[in-house]
PDB file of C-alpha atoms and ligand atoms in Angstrom:
ATOM      1  CA  MET A   1     -27.437 -31.177  28.864  1.00  0.00           C
ATOM      2  CA  LEU A   2     -29.972 -32.780  31.217  1.00  0.00           C
ATOM      3  CA  ASP A   3     -33.538 -31.596  30.579  1.00  0.00           C
ATOM      4  CA  VAL A   4     -34.869 -30.251  33.920  1.00  0.00           C
ATOM      5  CA  LYS A   5     -38.478 -30.983  34.925  1.00  0.00           C
ATOM      6  CA  ARG A   6     -40.234 -28.610  37.273  1.00  0.00           C
ATOM      7  CA  LEU A   7     -42.348 -30.233  39.982  1.00  0.00           C
ATOM      8  CA  LEU A   8     -44.881 -28.298  42.048  1.00  0.00           C
ATOM      9  CA  ILE A   9     -45.674 -29.950  45.390  1.00  0.00           C
ATOM     10  CA  LEU A  10     -48.833 -28.617  47.001  1.00  0.00           C
ATOM     11  CA  GLY A  11     -47.891 -28.964  50.620  1.00  0.00           C
ATOM     12  CA  GLY A  12     -48.789 -28.289  54.205  1.00  0.00           C
ATOM     13  CA  THR A  13     -48.310 -31.885  55.380  1.00  0.00           C
ATOM     14  CA  GLY A  14     -45.485 -34.066  56.675  1.00  0.00           C
ATOM     15  CA  GLU A  15     -45.736 -36.160  53.508  1.00  0.00           C
ATOM     16  CA  ALA A  16     -45.191 -33.102  51.293  1.00  0.00           C
ATOM     17  CA  ALA A  17     -42.065 -32.201  53.269  1.00  0.00           C
ATOM     18  CA  ALA A  18     -40.835 -35.822  53.177  1.00  0.00           C
ATOM     19  CA  LEU A  19     -41.352 -35.888  49.410  1.00  0.00           C
ATOM     20  CA  ALA A  20     -39.356 -32.663  48.936  1.00  0.00           C
ATOM     21  CA  HIS A  21     -36.534 -34.138  51.056  1.00  0.00           C
ATOM     22  CA  ARG A  22     -36.724 -37.385  49.116  1.00  0.00           C
ATOM     23  CA  LEU A  23     -36.564 -35.750  45.664  1.00  0.00           C
ATOM     24  CA  GLY A  24     -34.474 -32.708  46.623  1.00  0.00           C
ATOM     25  CA  ARG A  25     -31.232 -34.097  45.245  1.00  0.00           C
ATOM     26  CA  ARG A  26     -32.652 -35.761  42.148  1.00  0.00           C
ATOM     27  CA  ALA A  27     -30.727 -34.527  39.105  1.00  0.00           C
ATOM     28  CA  GLY A  28     -33.019 -33.196  36.396  1.00  0.00           C
ATOM     29  CA  LEU A  29     -35.785 -32.192  38.823  1.00  0.00           C
ATOM     30  CA  SER A  30     -36.410 -28.772  40.267  1.00  0.00           C
ATOM     31  CA  ILE A  31     -38.963 -28.518  43.087  1.00  0.00           C
ATOM     32  CA  VAL A  32     -41.285 -25.775  44.265  1.00  0.00           C
ATOM     33  CA  THR A  33     -43.285 -26.454  47.430  1.00  0.00           C
ATOM     34  CA  SER A  34     -46.404 -24.355  47.855  1.00  0.00           C
ATOM     35  CA  LEU A  35     -47.854 -23.629  51.304  1.00  0.00           C
ATOM     36  CA  ALA A  36     -51.136 -21.942  52.122  1.00  0.00           C
ATOM     37  CA  GLY A  37     -49.300 -19.657  54.558  1.00  0.00           C
ATOM     38  CA  ARG A  38     -51.442 -20.458  57.613  1.00  0.00           C
ATOM     39  CA  THR A  39     -48.637 -21.669  59.903  1.00  0.00           C
ATOM     40  CA  ARG A  40     -46.235 -19.027  61.227  1.00  0.00           C
ATOM     41  CA  ALA A  41     -43.041 -21.088  61.203  1.00  0.00           C
ATOM     42  CA  PRO A  42     -43.361 -24.026  58.794  1.00  0.00           C
ATOM     43  CA  ALA A  43     -40.578 -26.644  58.791  1.00  0.00           C
ATOM     44  CA  ALA A  44     -37.817 -25.977  56.241  1.00  0.00           C
ATOM     45  CA  VAL A  45     -37.737 -28.101  53.064  1.00  0.00           C
ATOM     46  CA  PRO A  46     -35.246 -28.372  50.184  1.00  0.00           C
ATOM     47  CA  GLY A  47     -35.989 -26.425  46.997  1.00  0.00           C
ATOM     48  CA  GLU A  48     -37.995 -23.273  46.487  1.00  0.00           C
ATOM     49  CA  VAL A  49     -40.914 -22.534  48.823  1.00  0.00           C
ATOM     50  CA  ARG A  50     -43.778 -20.186  47.975  1.00  0.00           C
ATOM     51  CA  SER A  51     -46.569 -19.209  50.305  1.00  0.00           C
ATOM     52  CA  GLY A  52     -50.200 -18.043  49.946  1.00  0.00           C
ATOM     53  CA  GLY A  53     -53.167 -18.802  47.703  1.00  0.00           C
ATOM     54  CA  PHE A  54     -52.974 -18.726  43.890  1.00  0.00           C
ATOM     55  CA  GLY A  55     -56.363 -17.077  43.393  1.00  0.00           C
ATOM     56  CA  GLY A  56     -58.573 -20.106  42.719  1.00  0.00           C
ATOM     57  CA  ALA A  57     -58.261 -22.688  39.945  1.00  0.00           C
ATOM     58  CA  GLU A  58     -57.714 -19.979  37.316  1.00  0.00           C
ATOM     59  CA  GLY A  59     -54.887 -18.430  39.312  1.00  0.00           C
ATOM     60  CA  LEU A  60     -53.257 -21.811  39.758  1.00  0.00           C
ATOM     61  CA  ALA A  61     -53.585 -22.595  36.031  1.00  0.00           C
ATOM     62  CA  ARG A  62     -51.875 -19.253  35.282  1.00  0.00           C
ATOM     63  CA  TYR A  63     -49.111 -20.041  37.774  1.00  0.00           C
ATOM     64  CA  LEU A  64     -48.508 -23.452  36.152  1.00  0.00           C
ATOM     65  CA  ALA A  65     -48.144 -21.836  32.723  1.00  0.00           C
ATOM     66  CA  GLU A  66     -46.023 -18.858  33.860  1.00  0.00           C
ATOM     67  CA  ARG A  67     -43.626 -21.013  35.873  1.00  0.00           C
ATOM     68  CA  ASN A  68     -43.424 -23.778  33.245  1.00  0.00           C
ATOM     69  CA  ILE A  69     -44.500 -26.425  35.751  1.00  0.00           C
ATOM     70  CA  ASP A  70     -44.279 -29.931  34.237  1.00  0.00           C
ATOM     71  CA  LEU A  71     -45.752 -31.997  37.096  1.00  0.00           C
ATOM     72  CA  VAL A  72     -47.972 -31.437  40.117  1.00  0.00           C
ATOM     73  CA  ILE A  73     -48.150 -33.585  43.215  1.00  0.00           C
ATOM     74  CA  ASP A  74     -51.037 -32.607  45.435  1.00  0.00           C
ATOM     75  CA  ALA A  75     -49.780 -33.656  48.869  1.00  0.00           C
ATOM     76  CA  THR A  76     -52.166 -31.401  50.785  1.00  0.00           C
ATOM     77  CA  HIS A  77     -54.100 -32.627  53.792  1.00  0.00           C
ATOM     78  CA  PRO A  78     -56.937 -35.089  52.958  1.00  0.00           C
ATOM     79  CA  PHE A  79     -59.431 -32.486  54.267  1.00  0.00           C
ATOM     80  CA  ALA A  80     -58.056 -29.594  52.187  1.00  0.00           C
ATOM     81  CA  ALA A  81     -60.782 -30.173  49.594  1.00  0.00           C
ATOM     82  CA  GLN A  82     -60.763 -26.740  47.972  1.00  0.00           C
ATOM     83  CA  ILE A  83     -57.111 -26.676  46.903  1.00  0.00           C
ATOM     84  CA  THR A  84     -57.414 -30.303  45.728  1.00  0.00           C
ATOM     85  CA  ALA A  85     -60.413 -29.422  43.535  1.00  0.00           C
ATOM     86  CA  ASN A  86     -58.574 -26.332  42.254  1.00  0.00           C
ATOM     87  CA  ALA A  87     -55.486 -28.385  41.427  1.00  0.00           C
ATOM     88  CA  ALA A  88     -57.570 -30.914  39.487  1.00  0.00           C
ATOM     89  CA  ALA A  89     -59.239 -28.160  37.442  1.00  0.00           C
ATOM     90  CA  ALA A  90     -56.027 -26.160  36.890  1.00  0.00           C
ATOM     91  CA  CYS A  91     -53.983 -29.177  35.768  1.00  0.00           C
ATOM     92  CA  GLU A  92     -56.755 -30.155  33.372  1.00  0.00           C
ATOM     93  CA  THR A  93     -56.742 -26.633  31.890  1.00  0.00           C
ATOM     94  CA  ALA A  94     -52.953 -26.420  31.676  1.00  0.00           C
ATOM     95  CA  GLY A  95     -52.452 -30.040  30.507  1.00  0.00           C
ATOM     96  CA  VAL A  96     -50.105 -30.791  33.407  1.00  0.00           C
ATOM     97  CA  PRO A  97     -49.951 -34.357  34.834  1.00  0.00           C
ATOM     98  CA  ARG A  98     -51.203 -34.449  38.450  1.00  0.00           C
ATOM     99  CA  LEU A  99     -50.965 -37.010  41.227  1.00  0.00           C
ATOM    100  CA  VAL A 100     -52.640 -36.940  44.645  1.00  0.00           C
ATOM    101  CA  LEU A 101     -50.578 -38.188  47.577  1.00  0.00           C
ATOM    102  CA  ALA A 102     -52.956 -38.940  50.464  1.00  0.00           C
ATOM    103  CA  ARG A 103     -52.060 -41.103  53.430  1.00  0.00           C
ATOM    104  CA  PRO A 104     -54.533 -43.953  54.028  1.00  0.00           C
ATOM    105  CA  PRO A 105     -57.428 -43.257  56.418  1.00  0.00           C
ATOM    106  CA  TRP A 106     -57.480 -44.850  59.888  1.00  0.00           C
ATOM    107  CA  GLN A 107     -59.583 -47.995  60.270  1.00  0.00           C
ATOM    108  CA  ALA A 108     -61.654 -48.634  63.399  1.00  0.00           C
ATOM    109  CA  GLN A 109     -60.447 -51.512  65.568  1.00  0.00           C
ATOM    110  CA  ALA A 110     -62.696 -53.897  67.477  1.00  0.00           C
ATOM    111  CA  SER A 111     -62.685 -51.919  70.754  1.00  0.00           C
ATOM    112  CA  ASP A 112     -63.010 -48.487  69.135  1.00  0.00           C
ATOM    113  CA  ARG A 113     -66.263 -46.607  69.790  1.00  0.00           C
ATOM    114  CA  TRP A 114     -66.475 -44.503  66.621  1.00  0.00           C
ATOM    115  CA  LEU A 115     -69.510 -42.655  65.431  1.00  0.00           C
ATOM    116  CA  ARG A 116     -68.726 -41.898  61.779  1.00  0.00           C
ATOM    117  CA  VAL A 117     -70.178 -38.720  60.323  1.00  0.00           C
ATOM    118  CA  PRO A 118     -69.811 -37.186  56.845  1.00  0.00           C
ATOM    119  CA  ASP A 119     -68.752 -33.670  57.894  1.00  0.00           C
ATOM    120  CA  ALA A 120     -68.069 -31.266  60.757  1.00  0.00           C
ATOM    121  CA  ARG A 121     -71.624 -29.885  60.647  1.00  0.00           C
ATOM    122  CA  THR A 122     -73.042 -33.334  61.414  1.00  0.00           C
ATOM    123  CA  ALA A 123     -70.377 -33.894  64.083  1.00  0.00           C
ATOM    124  CA  ALA A 124     -71.565 -30.715  65.819  1.00  0.00           C
ATOM    125  CA  THR A 125     -75.163 -31.906  65.907  1.00  0.00           C
ATOM    126  CA  VAL A 126     -74.374 -35.294  67.513  1.00  0.00           C
ATOM    127  CA  VAL A 127     -71.497 -34.527  69.894  1.00  0.00           C
ATOM    128  CA  GLY A 128     -73.656 -33.209  72.749  1.00  0.00           C
ATOM    129  CA  ASP A 129     -75.481 -36.552  72.995  1.00  0.00           C
ATOM    130  CA  LEU A 130     -72.175 -38.287  73.758  1.00  0.00           C
ATOM    131  CA  GLY A 131     -70.663 -35.954  76.324  1.00  0.00           C
ATOM    132  CA  ARG A 132     -70.332 -32.378  77.577  1.00  0.00           C
ATOM    133  CA  ARG A 133     -66.531 -32.149  77.791  1.00  0.00           C
ATOM    134  CA  VAL A 134     -65.198 -32.452  74.284  1.00  0.00           C
ATOM    135  CA  PHE A 135     -61.684 -32.650  72.891  1.00  0.00           C
ATOM    136  CA  LEU A 136     -62.191 -30.877  69.561  1.00  0.00           C
ATOM    137  CA  SER A 137     -59.121 -31.777  67.515  1.00  0.00           C
ATOM    138  CA  THR A 138     -60.418 -30.787  64.088  1.00  0.00           C
ATOM    139  CA  GLY A 139     -58.214 -27.727  63.564  1.00  0.00           C
ATOM    140  CA  ARG A 140     -59.088 -24.076  63.277  1.00  0.00           C
ATOM    141  CA  GLN A 141     -60.963 -24.341  59.956  1.00  0.00           C
ATOM    142  CA  ASP A 142     -63.730 -26.528  61.373  1.00  0.00           C
ATOM    143  CA  LEU A 143     -64.726 -24.785  64.596  1.00  0.00           C
ATOM    144  CA  ALA A 144     -67.591 -22.693  63.211  1.00  0.00           C
ATOM    145  CA  PRO A 145     -70.172 -25.538  63.047  1.00  0.00           C
ATOM    146  CA  PHE A 146     -69.709 -26.029  66.828  1.00  0.00           C
ATOM    147  CA  ALA A 147     -70.422 -22.355  67.596  1.00  0.00           C
ATOM    148  CA  GLY A 148     -74.072 -22.778  68.504  1.00  0.00           C
ATOM    149  CA  GLN A 149     -73.583 -25.728  70.860  1.00  0.00           C
ATOM    150  CA  GLN A 150     -74.822 -24.707  74.328  1.00  0.00           C
ATOM    151  CA  GLY A 151     -73.616 -26.254  77.561  1.00  0.00           C
ATOM    152  CA  ILE A 152     -70.571 -27.972  76.054  1.00  0.00           C
ATOM    153  CA  TRP A 153     -66.983 -27.215  77.045  1.00  0.00           C
ATOM    154  CA  PHE A 154     -64.384 -27.685  74.302  1.00  0.00           C
ATOM    155  CA  LEU A 155     -60.672 -28.333  74.592  1.00  0.00           C
ATOM    156  CA  VAL A 156     -59.185 -27.023  71.319  1.00  0.00           C
ATOM    157  CA  ARG A 157     -55.619 -27.757  70.219  1.00  0.00           C
ATOM    158  CA  MET A 158     -53.875 -25.472  67.738  1.00  0.00           C
ATOM    159  CA  ILE A 159     -50.364 -25.013  66.353  1.00  0.00           C
ATOM    160  CA  ASP A 160     -50.284 -21.217  66.798  1.00  0.00           C
ATOM    161  CA  GLU A 161     -51.947 -18.977  69.392  1.00  0.00           C
ATOM    162  CA  PRO A 162     -55.250 -17.785  67.813  1.00  0.00           C
ATOM    163  CA  ALA A 163     -55.205 -14.103  66.881  1.00  0.00           C
ATOM    164  CA  GLU A 164     -58.896 -13.686  67.782  1.00  0.00           C
ATOM    165  CA  PRO A 165     -61.309 -15.362  70.200  1.00  0.00           C
ATOM    166  CA  LEU A 166     -62.653 -18.642  68.826  1.00  0.00           C
ATOM    167  CA  PRO A 167     -66.289 -18.874  67.676  1.00  0.00           C
ATOM    168  CA  LEU A 168     -67.195 -21.099  70.659  1.00  0.00           C
ATOM    169  CA  GLU A 169     -68.979 -20.252  73.902  1.00  0.00           C
ATOM    170  CA  ASN A 170     -67.002 -22.251  76.400  1.00  0.00           C
ATOM    171  CA  TYR A 171     -63.490 -23.461  75.641  1.00  0.00           C
ATOM    172  CA  ASP A 172     -59.805 -23.672  76.487  1.00  0.00           C
ATOM    173  CA  VAL A 173     -56.973 -23.620  73.953  1.00  0.00           C
ATOM    174  CA  ILE A 174     -53.797 -25.668  74.198  1.00  0.00           C
ATOM    175  CA  LEU A 175     -50.931 -25.237  71.765  1.00  0.00           C
ATOM    176  CA  GLY A 176     -49.042 -28.140  70.245  1.00  0.00           C
ATOM    177  CA  ARG A 177     -47.600 -29.543  67.044  1.00  0.00           C
ATOM    178  CA  GLY A 178     -47.554 -33.336  66.475  1.00  0.00           C
ATOM    179  CA  PRO A 179     -46.421 -36.019  66.709  1.00  0.00           C
ATOM    180  CA  PHE A 180     -48.341 -36.759  69.912  1.00  0.00           C
ATOM    181  CA  ALA A 181     -47.734 -39.983  71.868  1.00  0.00           C
ATOM    182  CA  ALA A 182     -50.754 -42.027  72.978  1.00  0.00           C
ATOM    183  CA  GLU A 183     -49.623 -41.909  76.651  1.00  0.00           C
ATOM    184  CA  ASP A 184     -49.488 -38.094  76.582  1.00  0.00           C
ATOM    185  CA  GLU A 185     -52.843 -37.873  74.820  1.00  0.00           C
ATOM    186  CA  ALA A 186     -54.454 -40.175  77.401  1.00  0.00           C
ATOM    187  CA  ALA A 187     -52.977 -38.090  80.247  1.00  0.00           C
ATOM    188  CA  LEU A 188     -54.260 -34.885  78.593  1.00  0.00           C
ATOM    189  CA  MET A 189     -57.757 -36.320  78.203  1.00  0.00           C
ATOM    190  CA  GLN A 190     -57.841 -37.496  81.816  1.00  0.00           C
ATOM    191  CA  GLU A 191     -56.486 -34.207  83.146  1.00  0.00           C
ATOM    192  CA  HIS A 192     -59.282 -32.315  81.363  1.00  0.00           C
ATOM    193  CA  GLY A 193     -62.036 -34.838  82.126  1.00  0.00           C
ATOM    194  CA  ILE A 194     -62.701 -35.391  78.425  1.00  0.00           C
ATOM    195  CA  ALA A 195     -65.856 -37.425  77.695  1.00  0.00           C
ATOM    196  CA  VAL A 196     -65.712 -37.476  73.882  1.00  0.00           C
ATOM    197  CA  LEU A 197     -63.181 -36.842  71.117  1.00  0.00           C
ATOM    198  CA  VAL A 198     -64.036 -35.210  67.787  1.00  0.00           C
ATOM    199  CA  SER A 199     -61.517 -35.983  65.051  1.00  0.00           C
ATOM    200  CA  LYS A 200     -61.172 -35.879  61.307  1.00  0.00           C
ATOM    201  CA  ASN A 201     -60.088 -39.170  59.761  1.00  0.00           C
ATOM    202  CA  SER A 202     -56.751 -37.660  58.809  1.00  0.00           C
ATOM    203  CA  GLY A 203     -54.766 -40.904  58.835  1.00  0.00           C
ATOM    204  CA  GLY A 204     -51.034 -41.127  59.515  1.00  0.00           C
ATOM    205  CA  GLN A 205     -49.036 -41.686  62.678  1.00  0.00           C
ATOM    206  CA  ALA A 206     -48.443 -38.114  63.894  1.00  0.00           C
ATOM    207  CA  THR A 207     -51.954 -37.602  65.295  1.00  0.00           C
ATOM    208  CA  TYR A 208     -52.986 -41.228  65.816  1.00  0.00           C
ATOM    209  CA  GLY A 209     -52.080 -41.009  69.517  1.00  0.00           C
ATOM    210  CA  LYS A 210     -55.427 -39.410  70.408  1.00  0.00           C
ATOM    211  CA  ILE A 211     -57.317 -42.254  68.683  1.00  0.00           C
ATOM    212  CA  GLU A 212     -55.302 -44.841  70.593  1.00  0.00           C
ATOM    213  CA  ALA A 213     -55.797 -42.882  73.827  1.00  0.00           C
ATOM    214  CA  ALA A 214     -59.587 -42.742  73.342  1.00  0.00           C
ATOM    215  CA  ARG A 215     -59.562 -46.522  72.774  1.00  0.00           C
ATOM    216  CA  ARG A 216     -57.580 -47.118  75.980  1.00  0.00           C
ATOM    217  CA  LEU A 217     -59.899 -44.855  77.991  1.00  0.00           C
ATOM    218  CA  GLY A 218     -63.028 -46.339  76.390  1.00  0.00           C
ATOM    219  CA  LEU A 219     -64.131 -42.915  75.103  1.00  0.00           C
ATOM    220  CA  PRO A 220     -66.415 -42.398  72.108  1.00  0.00           C
ATOM    221  CA  VAL A 221     -64.956 -40.697  69.027  1.00  0.00           C
ATOM    222  CA  VAL A 222     -66.991 -38.673  66.562  1.00  0.00           C
ATOM    223  CA  MET A 223     -64.985 -39.477  63.425  1.00  0.00           C
ATOM    224  CA  ILE A 224     -65.435 -37.154  60.458  1.00  0.00           C
ATOM    225  CA  ASP A 225     -65.026 -38.993  57.135  1.00  0.00           C
ATOM    226  CA  ARG A 226     -62.877 -37.548  54.352  1.00  0.00           C
ATOM    227  CA  PRO A 227     -64.302 -35.578  51.478  1.00  0.00           C
ATOM    228  CA  ALA A 228     -64.216 -37.489  48.167  1.00  0.00           C
ATOM    229  CA  LEU A 229     -61.221 -36.929  45.884  1.00  0.00           C
ATOM    230  CA  PRO A 230     -61.693 -35.651  42.350  1.00  0.00           C
ATOM    231  CA  GLU A 231     -61.068 -38.244  39.637  1.00  0.00           C
ATOM    232  CA  GLY A 232     -57.451 -38.982  38.825  1.00  0.00           C
ATOM    233  CA  LEU A 233     -54.320 -40.791  39.948  1.00  0.00           C
ATOM    234  CA  ALA A 234     -53.868 -41.153  43.711  1.00  0.00           C
ATOM    235  CA  VAL A 235     -51.292 -42.947  45.854  1.00  0.00           C
ATOM    236  CA  HIS A 236     -50.917 -43.479  49.595  1.00  0.00           C
ATOM    237  CA  SER A 237     -47.156 -43.282  50.158  1.00  0.00           C
ATOM    238  CA  VAL A 238     -44.228 -40.920  49.656  1.00  0.00           C
ATOM    239  CA  ASP A 239     -42.352 -43.774  47.930  1.00  0.00           C
ATOM    240  CA  GLU A 240     -45.075 -44.186  45.313  1.00  0.00           C
ATOM    241  CA  ALA A 241     -45.289 -40.426  44.728  1.00  0.00           C
ATOM    242  CA  ALA A 242     -41.499 -40.179  44.348  1.00  0.00           C
ATOM    243  CA  ALA A 243     -41.527 -43.065  41.859  1.00  0.00           C
ATOM    244  CA  TRP A 244     -44.249 -41.311  39.833  1.00  0.00           C
ATOM    245  CA  ALA A 245     -42.216 -38.075  39.687  1.00  0.00           C
ATOM    246  CA  GLU A 246     -39.065 -39.979  38.743  1.00  0.00           C
ATOM    247  CA  SER A 247     -40.886 -41.795  35.954  1.00  0.00           C
ATOM    248  CA  HIS A 248     -41.452 -38.371  34.329  1.00  0.00           C
ATOM    249  CA  CYS A 249     -37.800 -37.322  34.651  1.00  0.00           C
ATOM    250  CA  PRO A 250     -34.917 -38.033  32.318  1.00  0.00           C
ATOM    251  CA  ALA A 251     -32.699 -40.905  33.489  1.00  0.00           C
ATOM    252  CA  GLU A 252     -29.949 -39.788  35.845  1.00  0.00           C
ATOM    253  CA  PRO A 253     -26.491 -39.848  34.224  1.00  0.00           C
ATOM    254  CA  GLU A 254     -24.408 -42.912  35.126  1.00  0.00           C
ATOM    255  CA  PRO A 255     -21.505 -42.099  37.495  1.00  0.00           C
ATOM    256  CA  PRO A 256     -18.189 -42.068  35.613  1.00  0.00           C
ATOM    257  CA  GLU A 257     -16.439 -45.448  35.498  1.00  0.00           C
ATOM    258  CA  ILE A 258     -13.387 -45.561  37.752  1.00  0.00           C
ATOM    259  CA  ARG A 259     -10.476 -47.542  36.255  1.00  0.00           C
ATOM    260  CA  ALA A 260      -7.732 -48.961  38.392  1.00  0.00           C
TER     261      ALA A 260
HETATM  262  N1  NAP B 301     -57.776 -29.014  56.392  1.00  0.00           N
HETATM  263  C1  NAP B 301     -57.028 -29.579  57.316  1.00  0.00           C
HETATM  264  O1  NAP B 301     -57.523 -30.289  58.217  1.00  0.00           O
HETATM  265  C2  NAP B 301     -55.541 -29.402  57.298  1.00  0.00           C
HETATM  266  C3  NAP B 301     -54.762 -30.043  58.279  1.00  0.00           C
HETATM  267  C4  NAP B 301     -53.364 -29.921  58.247  1.00  0.00           C
HETATM  268  C5  NAP B 301     -52.773 -29.171  57.250  1.00  0.00           C
HETATM  269  N2  NAP B 301     -53.555 -28.556  56.311  1.00  0.00           N
HETATM  270  C6  NAP B 301     -52.874 -27.782  55.267  1.00  0.00           C
HETATM  271  O2  NAP B 301     -53.253 -26.437  55.437  1.00  0.00           O
HETATM  272  C7  NAP B 301     -53.463 -25.819  54.170  1.00  0.00           C
HETATM  273  C8  NAP B 301     -54.813 -25.152  54.151  1.00  0.00           C
HETATM  274  O3  NAP B 301     -55.810 -26.132  54.386  1.00  0.00           O
HETATM  275  P1  NAP B 301     -57.340 -25.812  54.103  1.00  0.00           P
HETATM  276  O4  NAP B 301     -58.131 -26.976  54.548  1.00  0.00           O
HETATM  277  O5  NAP B 301     -57.668 -24.431  54.573  1.00  0.00           O
HETATM  278  O6  NAP B 301     -57.318 -25.790  52.507  1.00  0.00           O
HETATM  279  P2  NAP B 301     -58.510 -25.576  51.461  1.00  0.00           P
HETATM  280  O7  NAP B 301     -59.762 -25.227  52.185  1.00  0.00           O
HETATM  281  O8  NAP B 301     -58.539 -26.744  50.557  1.00  0.00           O
HETATM  282  O9  NAP B 301     -57.970 -24.339  50.616  1.00  0.00           O
HETATM  283  C9  NAP B 301     -58.457 -23.013  50.792  1.00  0.00           C
HETATM  284  C10 NAP B 301     -57.583 -22.097  49.967  1.00  0.00           C
HETATM  285  O10 NAP B 301     -56.295 -21.972  50.562  1.00  0.00           O
HETATM  286  C11 NAP B 301     -55.300 -21.889  49.543  1.00  0.00           C
HETATM  287  N3  NAP B 301     -54.404 -23.045  49.696  1.00  0.00           N
HETATM  288  C12 NAP B 301     -54.635 -24.203  50.379  1.00  0.00           C
HETATM  289  N4  NAP B 301     -53.556 -24.992  50.336  1.00  0.00           N
HETATM  290  C13 NAP B 301     -52.624 -24.328  49.620  1.00  0.00           C
HETATM  291  C14 NAP B 301     -51.292 -24.621  49.251  1.00  0.00           C
HETATM  292  N5  NAP B 301     -50.691 -25.769  49.633  1.00  0.00           N
HETATM  293  N6  NAP B 301     -50.621 -23.696  48.519  1.00  0.00           N
HETATM  294  C15 NAP B 301     -51.206 -22.536  48.149  1.00  0.00           C
HETATM  295  N7  NAP B 301     -52.473 -22.202  48.493  1.00  0.00           N
HETATM  296  C16 NAP B 301     -53.161 -23.081  49.213  1.00  0.00           C
HETATM  297  C17 NAP B 301     -56.034 -21.888  48.234  1.00  0.00           C
HETATM  298  O11 NAP B 301     -56.280 -20.508  47.941  1.00  0.00           O
HETATM  299  P3  NAP B 301     -56.470 -19.992  46.431  1.00  0.00           P
HETATM  300  O12 NAP B 301     -57.827 -20.456  46.008  1.00  0.00           O
HETATM  301  O13 NAP B 301     -56.342 -18.495  46.555  1.00  0.00           O
HETATM  302  O14 NAP B 301     -55.376 -20.613  45.614  1.00  0.00           O
HETATM  303  C18 NAP B 301     -57.313 -22.600  48.565  1.00  0.00           C
HETATM  304  O15 NAP B 301     -58.383 -22.317  47.698  1.00  0.00           O
HETATM  305  C19 NAP B 301     -53.318 -26.903  53.108  1.00  0.00           C
HETATM  306  O16 NAP B 301     -52.112 -26.665  52.421  1.00  0.00           O
HETATM  307  C20 NAP B 301     -53.298 -28.201  53.865  1.00  0.00           C
HETATM  308  O17 NAP B 301     -52.398 -29.147  53.332  1.00  0.00           O
HETATM  309  C21 NAP B 301     -54.916 -28.653  56.318  1.00  0.00           C
END
């Protein structure tokens, strides 16, 4: 009988979903995708899906042992630093091989006007010098540092309607889930008289439209750099991550020979 390996994909990104689709039919591999549970209607993926935190690194280490997880691929968002640190610690404790799948960061092009900053707190301190109408596309988790900024109007995009007022003085919310085309992003920025864009350097195509739009409109971008990854194996593509998982699986049985 084929020995079945259990793979935990830490998800919440398009790459995590693509990886689950890619490996979903692999014989000898059973997949669990874990989501933080922040999005109300996440896209369906093959295999088992669990939702909600594990209870820190210790909780995750317990989960790995209880569920006999053989492999972990951390395909969380490049800015989800806490779960990535927890996964590194938990896999170390449980002796489970771990790989990080993180799409490459965007690179500034010649006509881009990026001001690179190390974190959202620094972004909040510099944005007012660049403009008073700000497209704040950092996501819900990173709004708090902008709370004290007086005299700035923020356009905030979210996937789900916020349950509570945002911690900002002057703002409008628009709802939307990527991918976003550059033409639409440019039209949105013009419609709202945006003077500056604040973005995390998330990488990938789905949200690159706003970066292209800012370039076309000649707008400055406050670009928040990624947090550093913990030590360990990391790849940039779904293909590489799938190959790593497959290299830990038993060989697939040959299809039976058909004789004429
Ligand atoms: N940060 C972003 O900009 C961003 C953008 C798009 C998507 N996302 C996705 O949204 C999720 C939350 O992001 P975040 O920045 O809030 O994460 P975070 O700060 O790194 O994690 C905070 C806590 O949320 C729980 N958690 C996060 N991801 C989880 C997962 N995939 N499965 C189970 N629990 C998870 C963990 O709770 P416990 O300690 O209790 O285990 C973790 O300690 C991530 O899965 C990420 O891929 C994040």
